[in-house]
Amino acid sequence: MAKYIFVTGGVVSSLGKGISSASIGKLLESRGLKVTLIKCDPYINVDPGTMNPYQHGEVYVTDDGAETDLDLGHYERFTNAKLTRDNNITTGKIYYSVISKERRGEYLGKTVQIIPHITDEIKESIKKVTHNQRVDVVIVEIGGTVGDIESLPFLEAIRQLKLELGRDYAVNIHVTLVPFIKSAGEIKTKPTQHSVGKLREIGIIPDIIICRTEKHLTKEVKDKIALFCNVDREAVIQAVDVKTIYEVPLALKKEGLDKLILHLLNLKCEDRDLTGWKNMVVQRLKQPKKEVRIAVVGKYITLQDAYKSIYEALVHGGIANEARILIKKVDSEDIEKKGAEKALKGVKGILIPGGFGYRGIEGKIEAVEFARVNNIPFFGICLGMQTAVIEFARNVCGLKRANSTEFDKNTKYPVISLLEEQKKVKEKGATMRLGAYRCKLKKASLAYSAYKKEEIFERHRHRYEFVNDYRAVMEKKGMLFSGINPAKSLVEIIELKGHPWFVACQFHPEFKSKPDKVHPLFREFIRASIENKEDA
């Protein structure tokens, strides 16, 4: 039977529960255990697919086409876990399922209540991930902060679940903040005490406390937290701020977290170090041999989490090329106001990520033209590919005012249009072309040189697609359609002949990149950008 680790958070949000959970997964995998991870989100949306990036940040997509919380991206980047729609549970999903059962009469006329019906549904959803795979440990992160009314059903569910599982089968880990008050020159433990106190009121007693802190905790501080929070001193784990998230597993291992978890779960595993992770990832990040400036041209630039996987995949590309990546975040609307030359001066590579809506589109098209004309390595992803097609149609093929029907329904040259199966879709949630699809590569292409194979599977999230009626005219002008979905003859990858490195794809390669297994397109994009010696 699988064992469980429940991760909660207190004091403030954005403490890094997701990174902590992913790091625990990494540590346990290094011990030879098979893990999977679950994110429980308290919001009532069924999934984050229809939420504005400013509200929620990036929407992460799994192979099976689930739109999920961005923390699942951290889970997959740190571990080898293969995640599905079952690995992200929301209040919306739980209530939707319970109400559907009630409508079908499955509760036999009983009054449907939070306890037991909602909590039972949560428990079943948590256990569901072990039904079709052998897993040693399930790590369950509860979103939100202890004290929030929204997360109470999830907390009650894990309280019950730990009792049902019994000793040696579940561990509660609480991530909390131990602030340093600069004016007083002191570390304060009271917020942690209150947070743990609130958790204990609910009936959950933490076995381990992970303390996020700017300063190293003294023995006296650890003893105080242990005393007032009723945990062993060895169970007070400091998580001091580090320069890169990929150092977190190393820091937690140094604190003995993996050893403590294995003891509490009564698991006996060989102790292995993380030398490979440290040498390959952290050392290359901290001691790069070169650096390169990359522009990310988007419309949600002010929010760090909106392009989370993009930024991480760029860092991975840097690791593979032993280079520090200097990311220049460029708002595409600023390009519309100031021009591409001013906004993109000095960058060695230009990346345009995915997105929706007309705002900032013309700025992205200008950025594509700037990269094409000045021979700057260019990488377009999803909407980035679509803007590359529009720019090429307008400025190379002479199809003036060519556009996507997303932005201009009456355009004379609809080079990008709604997928055929999307034309009858009315609802927005989970109705896009989602998940992994097959793509065949042409051998004489940059894409094939990167992947080193003819068939790939990549994750998608889009409604609009290249219109094949325009393939002939664009091929004649120098566009190479190097990746095609064979089932529906959909264009997946485009390239430009005669350009140092100009690749754009309809899928999202950033979702499959890891620090120790960089995605080939990001690796080659960074390599080409490093080789770009000319100033833009």
Coordinates of C-alpha atoms in Angstrom, one line a residue:
M1 CA 0.0 0.0 0.0
A2 CA 1.3 3.5 -0.9
K3 CA 2.4 5.8 1.9
Y4 CA 1.4 9.5 2.0
I5 CA 3.0 12.8 2.8
F6 CA 0.6 15.7 3.3
V7 CA 2.2 19.2 2.8
T8 CA 0.4 22.2 4.2
G9 CA 1.4 25.9 4.4
G10 CA 1.0 28.7 7.0
V11 CA 1.5 32.4 7.7
V12 CA 1.6 33.6 4.1
S13 CA 1.0 32.3 0.6
S14 CA 3.8 31.8 -2.0
L15 CA 6.1 30.2 0.6
G16 CA 7.2 27.5 -1.8
K17 CA 5.1 24.5 -0.9
G18 CA 5.2 23.4 -4.5
I19 CA 9.0 23.6 -4.6
S20 CA 9.2 21.9 -1.2
S21 CA 6.9 19.1 -2.4
A22 CA 8.9 18.6 -5.6
S23 CA 12.2 18.6 -3.7
I24 CA 10.9 15.9 -1.3
G25 CA 9.9 13.9 -4.4
K26 CA 13.4 14.3 -5.8
L27 CA 15.0 13.2 -2.5
L28 CA 12.8 10.1 -2.2
E29 CA 13.4 9.2 -5.9
S30 CA 17.1 9.4 -5.2
R31 CA 16.6 6.8 -2.6
G32 CA 15.0 4.4 -5.1
L33 CA 11.4 5.0 -4.3
K34 CA 8.7 5.6 -6.9
V35 CA 6.7 8.8 -6.1
T36 CA 3.7 10.7 -7.5
L37 CA 2.5 14.1 -6.4
I38 CA -1.0 15.7 -6.1
K39 CA -1.9 19.4 -5.9
C40 CA -5.2 20.2 -4.2
D41 CA -6.4 23.6 -5.1
P42 CA -9.2 25.2 -3.0
Y43 CA -10.7 27.4 -5.8
I44 CA -14.1 26.6 -7.2
N45 CA -13.1 26.7 -10.8
V46 CA -13.1 23.1 -12.2
D47 CA -9.6 23.7 -13.6
P48 CA -7.4 26.8 -14.3
G49 CA -7.9 26.6 -18.0
T50 CA -10.3 29.6 -18.2
M51 CA -8.5 31.7 -15.7
N52 CA -6.6 34.8 -16.6
P53 CA -2.8 34.5 -16.2
Y54 CA -2.9 37.6 -14.0
Q55 CA -5.2 35.7 -11.7
H56 CA -3.5 32.3 -11.6
G57 CA -0.3 32.4 -13.6
E58 CA 0.7 29.7 -16.1
V59 CA -1.7 26.9 -17.0
Y60 CA 0.3 23.7 -17.1
V61 CA -0.7 20.9 -19.5
T62 CA -0.2 17.1 -19.0
D63 CA 0.2 14.4 -21.7
D64 CA -3.5 13.4 -21.2
G65 CA -4.7 16.9 -21.9
A66 CA -5.4 18.2 -18.4
E67 CA -5.1 21.9 -17.7
T68 CA -3.6 22.1 -14.3
D69 CA -1.9 24.2 -11.6
L70 CA 1.6 25.4 -12.4
D71 CA 3.0 23.4 -9.4
L72 CA 2.6 20.2 -11.5
G73 CA 5.3 21.7 -13.7
H74 CA 7.6 21.8 -10.7
Y75 CA 6.7 18.2 -9.9
E76 CA 7.6 17.0 -13.4
R77 CA 10.8 19.1 -13.6
F78 CA 12.2 17.7 -10.3
T79 CA 11.0 14.1 -10.5
N80 CA 10.3 11.3 -13.0
A81 CA 6.6 11.2 -12.1
K82 CA 4.2 10.9 -15.0
L83 CA 1.3 13.2 -14.0
T84 CA -2.3 13.1 -15.3
R85 CA -5.6 15.0 -14.7
D86 CA -5.9 12.9 -11.5
N87 CA -2.9 14.7 -10.0
N88 CA -4.7 18.1 -9.8
I89 CA -7.8 18.2 -7.6
T90 CA -9.8 21.4 -7.2
T91 CA -12.9 22.3 -5.1
G92 CA -14.7 22.7 -8.4
K93 CA -13.9 19.2 -9.5
I94 CA -15.0 17.8 -6.1
Y95 CA -18.3 19.6 -6.0
Y96 CA -19.0 18.9 -9.6
S97 CA -18.6 15.2 -9.0
V98 CA -20.7 15.2 -5.8
I99 CA -23.5 17.2 -7.3
S100 CA -23.5 14.9 -10.4
K101 CA -23.8 11.8 -8.1
E102 CA -26.6 13.5 -6.1
R103 CA -28.5 14.1 -9.3
R104 CA -28.2 10.5 -10.3
G105 CA -29.5 9.4 -7.0
E106 CA -26.3 7.7 -5.8
Y107 CA -26.7 9.0 -2.2
L108 CA -30.1 7.3 -1.9
G109 CA -32.0 10.4 -0.9
K110 CA -29.6 11.4 1.9
T111 CA -28.8 15.0 2.8
V112 CA -25.5 15.8 1.0
Q113 CA -23.1 17.5 3.3
I114 CA -19.5 18.7 3.5
I115 CA -18.8 15.8 5.9
P116 CA -18.9 13.0 4.9
H117 CA -19.7 13.5 1.2
I118 CA -17.3 16.2 0.1
T119 CA -14.5 14.9 2.4
D120 CA -15.1 11.3 1.2
E121 CA -14.9 12.5 -2.5
I122 CA -11.6 14.3 -1.7
K123 CA -10.1 11.1 -0.1
E124 CA -11.2 9.0 -3.0
S125 CA -9.7 11.5 -5.5
I126 CA -6.4 11.4 -3.5
K127 CA -6.2 7.6 -3.5
K128 CA -7.2 7.3 -7.2
V129 CA -3.7 8.1 -8.4
T130 CA -2.5 4.7 -7.1
H131 CA -5.2 2.7 -8.8
N132 CA -3.4 2.2 -12.2
Q133 CA 0.3 2.4 -11.1
R134 CA 2.6 1.1 -8.4
V135 CA 3.6 4.0 -6.2
D136 CA 5.6 3.9 -3.0
V137 CA 4.9 7.4 -1.8
V138 CA 2.2 9.9 -2.7
I139 CA 3.0 13.6 -1.9
V140 CA -0.1 15.7 -1.5
E141 CA 0.2 19.5 -1.4
I142 CA -2.8 21.4 0.0
G143 CA -3.1 24.8 -1.7
G144 CA -3.8 28.0 0.2
T145 CA -2.8 28.9 3.7
V146 CA -4.0 27.3 7.0
G147 CA -6.9 29.5 8.3
D148 CA -8.4 30.0 4.8
I149 CA -12.0 28.9 4.8
E150 CA -11.7 27.6 1.3
S151 CA -9.1 24.9 2.2
L152 CA -10.9 23.5 5.3
P153 CA -12.6 20.5 3.5
F154 CA -9.2 19.4 2.2
L155 CA -7.6 19.7 5.6
E156 CA -10.4 17.7 7.2
A157 CA -10.1 15.1 4.5
I158 CA -6.3 14.6 5.1
R159 CA -7.0 14.6 8.9
Q160 CA -9.4 11.7 8.4
L161 CA -7.2 10.0 5.8
K162 CA -4.2 9.9 8.2
L163 CA -6.3 8.3 10.9
E164 CA -7.6 5.7 8.4
L165 CA -4.2 4.9 7.0
G166 CA -2.7 4.4 10.5
R167 CA 0.8 4.7 12.0
D168 CA 3.8 4.5 9.5
Y169 CA 1.6 5.3 6.5
A170 CA 1.2 9.1 6.6
V171 CA 3.3 12.1 7.5
N172 CA 2.2 15.7 8.0
I173 CA 4.7 18.4 6.9
H174 CA 3.9 22.1 7.5
V175 CA 5.7 24.8 5.6
T176 CA 5.8 28.0 7.5
L177 CA 7.6 31.4 7.6
V178 CA 10.1 32.4 10.2
P179 CA 10.6 36.1 9.5
F180 CA 13.7 38.2 10.2
I181 CA 12.7 41.7 11.6
K182 CA 15.5 43.9 10.3
S183 CA 14.8 46.9 12.6
A184 CA 15.0 44.6 15.6
G185 CA 17.7 42.4 14.3
E186 CA 15.8 39.3 15.4
I187 CA 14.2 36.2 14.0
K188 CA 10.6 35.8 15.2
T189 CA 9.0 32.4 15.8
K190 CA 5.5 33.6 16.8
P191 CA 4.0 33.5 13.3
T192 CA 5.0 29.8 13.1
Q193 CA 3.6 29.1 16.6
H194 CA 0.2 30.6 15.6
S195 CA 0.2 28.8 12.3
V196 CA 0.8 25.4 13.9
G197 CA -1.7 26.3 16.6
K198 CA -4.3 26.9 13.9
L199 CA -3.5 23.6 12.3
R200 CA -3.8 21.8 15.6
E201 CA -7.2 23.3 16.2
I202 CA -8.3 21.6 13.0
G203 CA -7.0 18.3 14.3
I204 CA -3.8 18.1 12.3
I205 CA -0.6 17.7 14.2
P206 CA 2.5 18.3 12.1
D207 CA 5.3 15.7 12.2
I208 CA 7.8 18.0 10.5
I209 CA 8.0 21.8 10.2
I210 CA 9.9 23.3 7.2
C211 CA 10.8 26.9 8.2
R212 CA 11.3 29.3 5.3
T213 CA 13.8 31.9 6.4
E214 CA 16.3 34.5 5.2
K215 CA 18.7 33.8 8.0
H216 CA 20.1 30.5 9.4
L217 CA 18.2 29.3 12.5
T218 CA 20.2 29.0 15.6
K219 CA 19.9 26.0 17.9
E220 CA 18.0 28.2 20.4
V221 CA 15.4 29.2 17.7
K222 CA 15.0 25.6 16.6
D223 CA 14.6 24.5 20.2
K224 CA 11.9 27.2 20.8
I225 CA 9.9 26.1 17.7
A226 CA 10.2 22.5 18.7
L227 CA 9.0 23.2 22.2
F228 CA 6.0 25.5 21.4
C229 CA 4.9 23.5 18.3
N230 CA 5.3 20.1 20.0
V231 CA 7.7 18.4 17.5
D232 CA 11.1 16.9 17.9
R233 CA 14.0 19.3 17.4
E234 CA 15.3 17.2 14.5
A235 CA 11.9 17.8 12.8
V236 CA 12.4 21.5 12.6
I237 CA 13.9 21.9 9.2
Q238 CA 15.3 25.2 8.0
A239 CA 14.8 26.2 4.4
V240 CA 17.1 29.2 4.0
D241 CA 16.7 31.2 0.8
V242 CA 18.9 29.9 -2.1
K243 CA 19.9 31.5 -5.4
T244 CA 18.2 28.9 -7.5
I245 CA 15.2 26.5 -6.8
Y246 CA 17.4 23.6 -8.0
E247 CA 19.5 23.9 -4.8
V248 CA 16.5 23.2 -2.6
P249 CA 16.7 19.4 -2.7
L250 CA 20.4 19.7 -1.7
A251 CA 19.6 22.1 1.1
L252 CA 16.8 19.9 2.5
K253 CA 19.0 16.8 2.3
K254 CA 21.7 18.6 4.2
E255 CA 19.1 19.1 6.9
G256 CA 18.4 15.4 7.0
L257 CA 14.8 15.7 5.7
D258 CA 14.8 12.5 3.6
K259 CA 16.2 10.5 6.5
L260 CA 13.6 11.8 8.8
I261 CA 10.7 11.1 6.4
L262 CA 11.9 7.5 5.8
H263 CA 12.1 7.0 9.6
L264 CA 8.5 8.3 10.2
L265 CA 7.2 6.2 7.3
N266 CA 9.2 3.1 8.4
L267 CA 10.8 2.8 5.0
K268 CA 14.3 1.4 4.6
C269 CA 16.2 2.6 1.5
E270 CA 19.8 2.9 0.5
D271 CA 21.2 6.3 1.1
R272 CA 22.4 7.9 -2.1
D273 CA 23.8 11.3 -2.6
L274 CA 22.8 13.9 -5.2
T275 CA 26.2 14.3 -6.8
G276 CA 24.9 14.0 -10.3
W277 CA 22.2 16.6 -9.7
K278 CA 24.7 18.9 -8.0
N279 CA 27.4 18.7 -10.7
M280 CA 25.1 18.8 -13.7
V281 CA 22.5 21.3 -12.5
V282 CA 23.7 23.5 -9.7
Q283 CA 27.4 23.8 -10.5
R284 CA 26.6 24.8 -14.1
L285 CA 24.1 27.3 -12.9
K286 CA 26.4 28.9 -10.4
Q287 CA 29.6 28.7 -12.4
P288 CA 28.7 29.2 -16.1
K289 CA 31.4 29.7 -18.7
K290 CA 29.4 32.2 -20.7
E291 CA 26.2 34.2 -20.7
V292 CA 23.6 35.2 -23.3
R293 CA 20.7 37.7 -23.3
I294 CA 17.4 36.4 -24.5
A295 CA 14.3 38.5 -25.1
V296 CA 10.9 37.0 -24.1
V297 CA 8.2 39.0 -25.9
G298 CA 4.9 38.5 -24.2
K299 CA 1.8 40.3 -22.9
Y300 CA 1.8 39.0 -19.3
I301 CA 5.4 40.1 -18.6
T302 CA 4.6 41.8 -15.3
L303 CA 3.6 38.5 -13.7
Q304 CA 6.5 36.1 -13.2
D305 CA 4.3 33.0 -13.0
A306 CA 2.6 33.6 -16.3
Y307 CA 5.5 32.2 -18.3
K308 CA 6.9 30.0 -15.5
S309 CA 7.8 26.9 -17.6
I310 CA 9.2 29.2 -20.4
Y311 CA 11.7 30.8 -18.0
E312 CA 12.7 27.5 -16.5
A313 CA 13.2 25.8 -19.9
L314 CA 15.4 28.7 -20.9
V315 CA 17.5 28.2 -17.7
H316 CA 17.7 24.5 -18.7
G317 CA 18.9 25.5 -22.1
G318 CA 21.6 27.5 -20.3
I319 CA 22.6 24.5 -18.2
A320 CA 23.0 22.3 -21.3
N321 CA 25.2 25.0 -22.9
E322 CA 27.0 26.0 -19.7
A323 CA 25.7 29.5 -20.0
R324 CA 23.9 32.0 -17.7
I325 CA 20.7 33.2 -19.3
L326 CA 19.9 36.8 -18.9
I327 CA 16.2 37.2 -19.6
K328 CA 15.0 40.5 -20.9
K329 CA 11.2 40.6 -20.5
V330 CA 9.7 42.7 -23.2
D331 CA 6.0 43.8 -23.2
S332 CA 4.8 43.4 -26.8
E333 CA 2.7 46.6 -26.4
D334 CA 5.9 48.5 -25.7
I335 CA 7.2 47.4 -29.1
E336 CA 4.0 48.8 -30.6
K337 CA 4.7 52.1 -28.9
K338 CA 8.5 52.4 -29.2
G339 CA 9.5 50.1 -32.1
A340 CA 11.3 46.7 -32.1
E341 CA 14.8 48.1 -32.5
K342 CA 14.6 50.1 -29.3
A343 CA 12.9 47.4 -27.3
L344 CA 15.1 44.5 -28.5
K345 CA 18.5 46.2 -28.7
G346 CA 21.4 44.0 -27.6
V347 CA 19.5 40.7 -27.3
K348 CA 21.1 37.5 -28.9
G349 CA 17.9 35.5 -29.2
I350 CA 14.1 36.3 -29.3
L351 CA 11.4 34.0 -28.0
I352 CA 7.6 34.6 -28.3
P353 CA 5.5 32.4 -26.0
G354 CA 1.8 31.4 -26.2
G355 CA -1.2 33.5 -25.4
F356 CA -4.7 34.6 -26.4
G357 CA -6.4 37.7 -27.6
Y358 CA -5.5 40.6 -29.9
R359 CA -3.8 42.9 -27.3
G360 CA -0.1 43.2 -28.1
I361 CA -0.3 41.1 -31.3
E362 CA 1.1 43.7 -33.7
G363 CA 4.1 44.1 -31.3
K364 CA 4.8 40.4 -31.5
I365 CA 4.6 40.5 -35.3
E366 CA 7.1 43.4 -35.3
A367 CA 9.4 41.3 -33.0
V368 CA 9.3 38.4 -35.5
E369 CA 10.2 40.7 -38.4
F370 CA 13.1 42.1 -36.4
A371 CA 14.4 38.6 -35.7
R372 CA 14.0 37.5 -39.3
V373 CA 15.5 40.6 -41.0
N374 CA 18.4 40.8 -38.6
N375 CA 19.2 37.1 -38.5
I376 CA 18.7 36.8 -34.8
P377 CA 17.8 33.3 -33.5
F378 CA 14.1 33.1 -33.1
F379 CA 11.9 30.6 -31.2
G380 CA 8.1 30.9 -31.5
I381 CA 5.8 28.8 -29.3
C382 CA 2.0 28.3 -30.0
L383 CA 0.9 31.9 -30.6
G384 CA 4.6 32.6 -31.3
M385 CA 4.4 30.3 -34.3
Q386 CA 1.1 31.9 -35.5
T387 CA 2.6 35.4 -35.4
A388 CA 5.6 34.2 -37.3
V389 CA 3.3 32.9 -40.0
I390 CA 1.4 36.1 -40.1
E391 CA 4.6 38.2 -40.4
F392 CA 6.0 36.0 -43.2
A393 CA 2.7 36.1 -45.1
R394 CA 2.5 39.9 -44.9
N395 CA 6.1 40.9 -45.5
V396 CA 7.6 38.1 -47.6
C397 CA 4.6 36.6 -49.5
G398 CA 3.0 39.9 -50.2
L399 CA -0.3 38.9 -48.6
K400 CA -1.1 42.3 -47.1
R401 CA -3.1 42.4 -43.9
A402 CA -2.9 38.6 -43.6
N403 CA -4.1 37.6 -40.1
S404 CA -5.6 35.0 -37.8
T405 CA -9.4 34.9 -37.7
E406 CA -8.9 35.1 -33.9
F407 CA -7.9 38.8 -34.4
D408 CA -9.7 39.6 -37.7
K409 CA -12.7 37.5 -38.7
N410 CA -12.9 39.3 -42.1
T411 CA -9.3 39.1 -43.1
K412 CA -8.7 38.5 -46.8
Y413 CA -5.9 36.1 -46.1
P414 CA -6.8 33.9 -43.0
V415 CA -3.4 32.2 -42.7
I416 CA -4.4 31.1 -39.2
S417 CA -7.9 29.9 -38.5
L418 CA -10.0 28.0 -36.0
L419 CA -9.5 24.3 -36.0
E420 CA -12.4 22.5 -37.8
E421 CA -13.5 20.6 -34.7
Q422 CA -13.5 23.9 -32.7
K423 CA -16.1 25.6 -34.8
K424 CA -19.1 24.0 -33.0
V425 CA -17.6 24.4 -29.5
K426 CA -19.6 26.6 -27.2
E427 CA -18.1 26.1 -23.8
K428 CA -14.6 27.4 -23.0
G429 CA -13.4 24.9 -20.3
A430 CA -11.3 22.0 -21.4
T431 CA -12.4 22.2 -25.1
M432 CA -9.1 23.2 -26.8
R433 CA -6.8 20.9 -28.6
L434 CA -5.1 19.6 -25.4
G435 CA -2.4 17.1 -24.5
A436 CA 0.2 15.1 -26.4
Y437 CA -0.1 14.5 -30.2
R438 CA 2.2 12.8 -32.7
C439 CA 4.4 14.9 -35.0
K440 CA 6.6 13.6 -38.0
L441 CA 9.8 15.5 -38.7
K442 CA 11.6 16.1 -42.0
K443 CA 15.1 14.8 -41.8
A444 CA 16.7 17.9 -43.5
S445 CA 15.6 20.3 -40.8
L446 CA 16.7 22.1 -37.6
A447 CA 14.0 20.3 -35.7
Y448 CA 15.3 16.8 -36.7
S449 CA 18.9 18.0 -35.9
A450 CA 17.7 18.8 -32.4
Y451 CA 15.5 15.8 -31.7
K452 CA 17.6 13.2 -33.6
K453 CA 14.5 11.2 -34.5
E454 CA 11.6 11.3 -37.0
E455 CA 8.7 11.0 -34.6
I456 CA 7.9 13.0 -31.5
F457 CA 5.0 13.5 -29.1
E458 CA 4.5 17.0 -27.7
R459 CA 1.8 18.8 -25.6
H460 CA -0.7 21.2 -27.1
R461 CA -3.0 23.9 -25.9
H462 CA -4.7 25.9 -28.7
R463 CA -7.8 26.4 -30.8
Y464 CA -6.3 28.0 -33.9
E465 CA -4.1 26.4 -36.5
F466 CA -2.1 27.1 -39.7
V467 CA -4.4 27.0 -42.8
N468 CA -2.9 24.5 -45.3
D469 CA -4.2 26.5 -48.3
Y470 CA -1.2 28.8 -47.9
R471 CA 1.5 26.1 -47.6
A472 CA 2.5 26.2 -51.3
V473 CA 3.0 30.0 -51.5
M474 CA 5.0 30.1 -48.3
E475 CA 7.2 27.1 -49.2
K476 CA 8.0 28.9 -52.5
K477 CA 9.2 31.9 -50.5
G478 CA 11.4 29.9 -48.2
M479 CA 9.3 28.6 -45.3
L480 CA 10.0 24.9 -44.4
F481 CA 7.2 23.0 -42.8
S482 CA 9.4 20.6 -40.9
G483 CA 6.9 19.0 -38.5
I484 CA 3.5 17.7 -39.4
N485 CA 0.8 15.9 -37.5
P486 CA 0.1 12.9 -39.8
A487 CA -3.4 12.2 -38.6
K488 CA -4.8 15.5 -39.7
S489 CA -2.0 17.0 -41.7
L490 CA -1.7 19.9 -39.3
V491 CA 1.4 22.0 -39.3
E492 CA 3.3 21.6 -36.1
I493 CA 6.7 23.2 -36.8
I494 CA 7.9 25.8 -39.3
E495 CA 11.4 27.0 -40.1
L496 CA 13.0 29.6 -42.4
K497 CA 15.6 28.5 -44.9
G498 CA 18.7 30.7 -45.0
H499 CA 18.3 32.0 -41.4
P500 CA 20.8 31.0 -38.7
W501 CA 18.1 29.5 -36.5
F502 CA 14.4 30.3 -37.0
V503 CA 12.1 27.7 -35.5
A504 CA 8.5 28.0 -34.4
C505 CA 6.1 25.2 -33.1
Q506 CA 2.4 25.0 -32.4
F507 CA 3.0 22.8 -29.3
H508 CA 4.5 23.7 -25.9
P509 CA 7.9 22.2 -25.6
E510 CA 8.5 24.0 -22.3
F511 CA 6.2 21.5 -20.5
K512 CA 8.6 18.6 -21.1
S513 CA 11.9 20.3 -20.2
K514 CA 13.9 19.3 -17.1
P515 CA 17.1 20.8 -15.6
D516 CA 18.9 17.5 -16.1
K517 CA 17.1 16.6 -19.4
V518 CA 16.7 19.8 -21.3
H519 CA 14.2 20.0 -24.2
P520 CA 16.1 19.7 -27.5
L521 CA 14.5 22.8 -29.0
F522 CA 15.5 25.0 -26.0
R523 CA 19.0 23.5 -26.0
E524 CA 19.5 24.4 -29.7
F525 CA 17.9 27.8 -29.4
I526 CA 20.3 28.8 -26.7
R527 CA 23.2 27.3 -28.6
A528 CA 22.3 29.3 -31.7
S529 CA 21.8 32.5 -29.6
I530 CA 25.3 32.1 -28.0
E531 CA 26.8 31.7 -31.5
N532 CA 25.0 34.9 -32.6
K533 CA 28.0 37.3 -32.5
E534 CA 26.3 40.3 -34.1
D535 CA 24.7 42.9 -31.9
A536 CA 21.0 43.4 -32.6

